[in-house]
mmCIF file of C-alpha atoms in Angstrom:
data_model
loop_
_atom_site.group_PDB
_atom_site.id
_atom_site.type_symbol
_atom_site.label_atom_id
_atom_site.label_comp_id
_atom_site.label_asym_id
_atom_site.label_seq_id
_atom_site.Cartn_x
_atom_site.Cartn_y
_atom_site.Cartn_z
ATOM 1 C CA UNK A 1 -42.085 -35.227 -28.122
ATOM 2 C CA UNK A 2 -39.391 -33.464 -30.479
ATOM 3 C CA UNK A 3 -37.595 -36.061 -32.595
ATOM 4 C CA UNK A 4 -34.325 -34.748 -34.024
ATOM 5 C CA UNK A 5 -32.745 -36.727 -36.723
ATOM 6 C CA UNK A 6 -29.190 -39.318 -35.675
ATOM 7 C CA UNK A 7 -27.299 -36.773 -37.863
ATOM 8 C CA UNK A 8 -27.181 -33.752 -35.612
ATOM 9 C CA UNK A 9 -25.864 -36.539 -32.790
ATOM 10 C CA UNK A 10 -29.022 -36.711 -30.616
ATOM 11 C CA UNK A 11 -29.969 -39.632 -29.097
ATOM 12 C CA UNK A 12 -33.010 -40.808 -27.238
ATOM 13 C CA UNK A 13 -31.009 -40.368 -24.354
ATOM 14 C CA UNK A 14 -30.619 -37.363 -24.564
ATOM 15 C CA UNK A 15 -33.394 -36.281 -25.386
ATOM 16 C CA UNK A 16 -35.245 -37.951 -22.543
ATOM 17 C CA UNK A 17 -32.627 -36.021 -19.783
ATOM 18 C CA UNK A 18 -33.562 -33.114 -21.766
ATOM 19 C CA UNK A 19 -37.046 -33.874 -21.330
ATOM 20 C CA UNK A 20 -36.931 -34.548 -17.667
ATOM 21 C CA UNK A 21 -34.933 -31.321 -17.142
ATOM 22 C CA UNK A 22 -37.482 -29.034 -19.050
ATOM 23 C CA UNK A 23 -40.546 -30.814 -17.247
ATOM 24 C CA UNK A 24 -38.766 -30.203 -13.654
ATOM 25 C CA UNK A 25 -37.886 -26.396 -14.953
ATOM 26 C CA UNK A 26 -41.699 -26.073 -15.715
ATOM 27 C CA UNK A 27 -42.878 -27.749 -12.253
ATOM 28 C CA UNK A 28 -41.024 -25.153 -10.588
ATOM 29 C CA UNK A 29 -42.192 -21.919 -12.816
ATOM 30 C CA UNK A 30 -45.704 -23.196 -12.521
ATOM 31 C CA UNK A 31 -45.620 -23.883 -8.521
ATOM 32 C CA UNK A 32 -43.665 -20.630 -8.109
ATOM 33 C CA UNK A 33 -47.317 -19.243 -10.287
ATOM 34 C CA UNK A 34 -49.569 -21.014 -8.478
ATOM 35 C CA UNK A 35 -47.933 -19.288 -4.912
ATOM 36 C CA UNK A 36 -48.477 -15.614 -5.773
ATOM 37 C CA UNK A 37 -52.392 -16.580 -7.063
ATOM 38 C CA UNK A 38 -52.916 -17.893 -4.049
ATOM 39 C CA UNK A 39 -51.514 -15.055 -2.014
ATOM 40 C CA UNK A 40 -53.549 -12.787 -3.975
ATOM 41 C CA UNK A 41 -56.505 -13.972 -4.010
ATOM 42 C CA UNK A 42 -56.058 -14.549 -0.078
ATOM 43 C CA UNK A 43 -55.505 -10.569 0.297
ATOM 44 C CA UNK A 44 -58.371 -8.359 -0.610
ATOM 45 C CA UNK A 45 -58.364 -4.898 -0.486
ATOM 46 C CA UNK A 46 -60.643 -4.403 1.867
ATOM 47 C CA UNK A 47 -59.700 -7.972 4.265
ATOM 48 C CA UNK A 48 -56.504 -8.469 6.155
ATOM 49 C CA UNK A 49 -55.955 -11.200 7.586
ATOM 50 C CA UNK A 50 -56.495 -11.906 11.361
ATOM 51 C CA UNK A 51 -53.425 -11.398 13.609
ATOM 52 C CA UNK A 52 -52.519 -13.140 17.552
ATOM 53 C CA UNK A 53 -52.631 -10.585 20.565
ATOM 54 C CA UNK A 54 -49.138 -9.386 20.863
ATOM 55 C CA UNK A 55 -48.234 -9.415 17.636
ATOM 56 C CA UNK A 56 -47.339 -6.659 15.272
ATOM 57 C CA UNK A 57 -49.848 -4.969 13.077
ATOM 58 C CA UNK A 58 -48.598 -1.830 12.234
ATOM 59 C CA UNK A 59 -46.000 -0.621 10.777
ATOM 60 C CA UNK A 60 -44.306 2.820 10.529
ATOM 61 C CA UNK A 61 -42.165 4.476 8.074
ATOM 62 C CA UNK A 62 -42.245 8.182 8.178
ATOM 63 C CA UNK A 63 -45.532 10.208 9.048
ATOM 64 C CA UNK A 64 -47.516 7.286 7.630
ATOM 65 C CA UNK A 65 -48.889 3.685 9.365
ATOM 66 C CA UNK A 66 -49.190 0.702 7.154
ATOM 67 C CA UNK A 67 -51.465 -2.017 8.964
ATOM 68 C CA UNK A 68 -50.487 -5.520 8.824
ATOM 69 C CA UNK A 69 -53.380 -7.331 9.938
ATOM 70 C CA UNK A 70 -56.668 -6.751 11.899
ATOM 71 C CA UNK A 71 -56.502 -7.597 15.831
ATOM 72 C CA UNK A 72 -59.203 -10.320 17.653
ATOM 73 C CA UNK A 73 -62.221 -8.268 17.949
ATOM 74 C CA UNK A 74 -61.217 -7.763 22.493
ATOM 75 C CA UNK A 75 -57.704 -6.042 21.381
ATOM 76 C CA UNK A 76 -57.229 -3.099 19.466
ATOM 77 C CA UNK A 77 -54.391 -1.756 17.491
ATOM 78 C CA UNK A 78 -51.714 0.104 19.975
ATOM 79 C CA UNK A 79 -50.374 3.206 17.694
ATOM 80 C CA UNK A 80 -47.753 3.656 20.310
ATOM 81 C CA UNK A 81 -46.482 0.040 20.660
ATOM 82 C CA UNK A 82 -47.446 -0.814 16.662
ATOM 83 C CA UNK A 83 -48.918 -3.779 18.551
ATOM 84 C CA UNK A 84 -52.300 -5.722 19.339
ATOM 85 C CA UNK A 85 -53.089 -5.286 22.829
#
């Protein structure tokens, strides 16, 4: 805890709303870090994550396909539909 001297007009008031605002600014910064760690250690280069039949796991853009996810090990991958079926 930073005590300022009465002179520059501080107050332990202030100071503690000051306090409270920098420790809520830091909860967020640190939650907002703690997120994308998680999210990349989920990924892996070489594991994507498991998708539902139906659901999209491809996607196009231009001559190349980008996969999403991998399909249940029954369904495959539809290049046509960019879909597990």
């Amino acid at each position: 805890l930073l005590l300022l001297p009465q002179a520059s007009g501080w107050t332990e008031e202030t100071d503690d709303r000051e306090l409270v605002s920098t420790l809520s600014v830091l909860q967020s910064v640190l939650e907002k870090l703690q997120s994308r760690k998680l999210s990349s250690l989920d990924r892996r280069q070489s594991h994507l994550p498991t998708c539902e039949v139906g659901a999209s796991c491809l996607v196009k853009k231009g001559p190349r396909f980008g996969r999403l996810c991998d399909c249940p090990r029954p369904s495959t991958c539809n290049f046509f539909f960019l879909r597990c079926l």
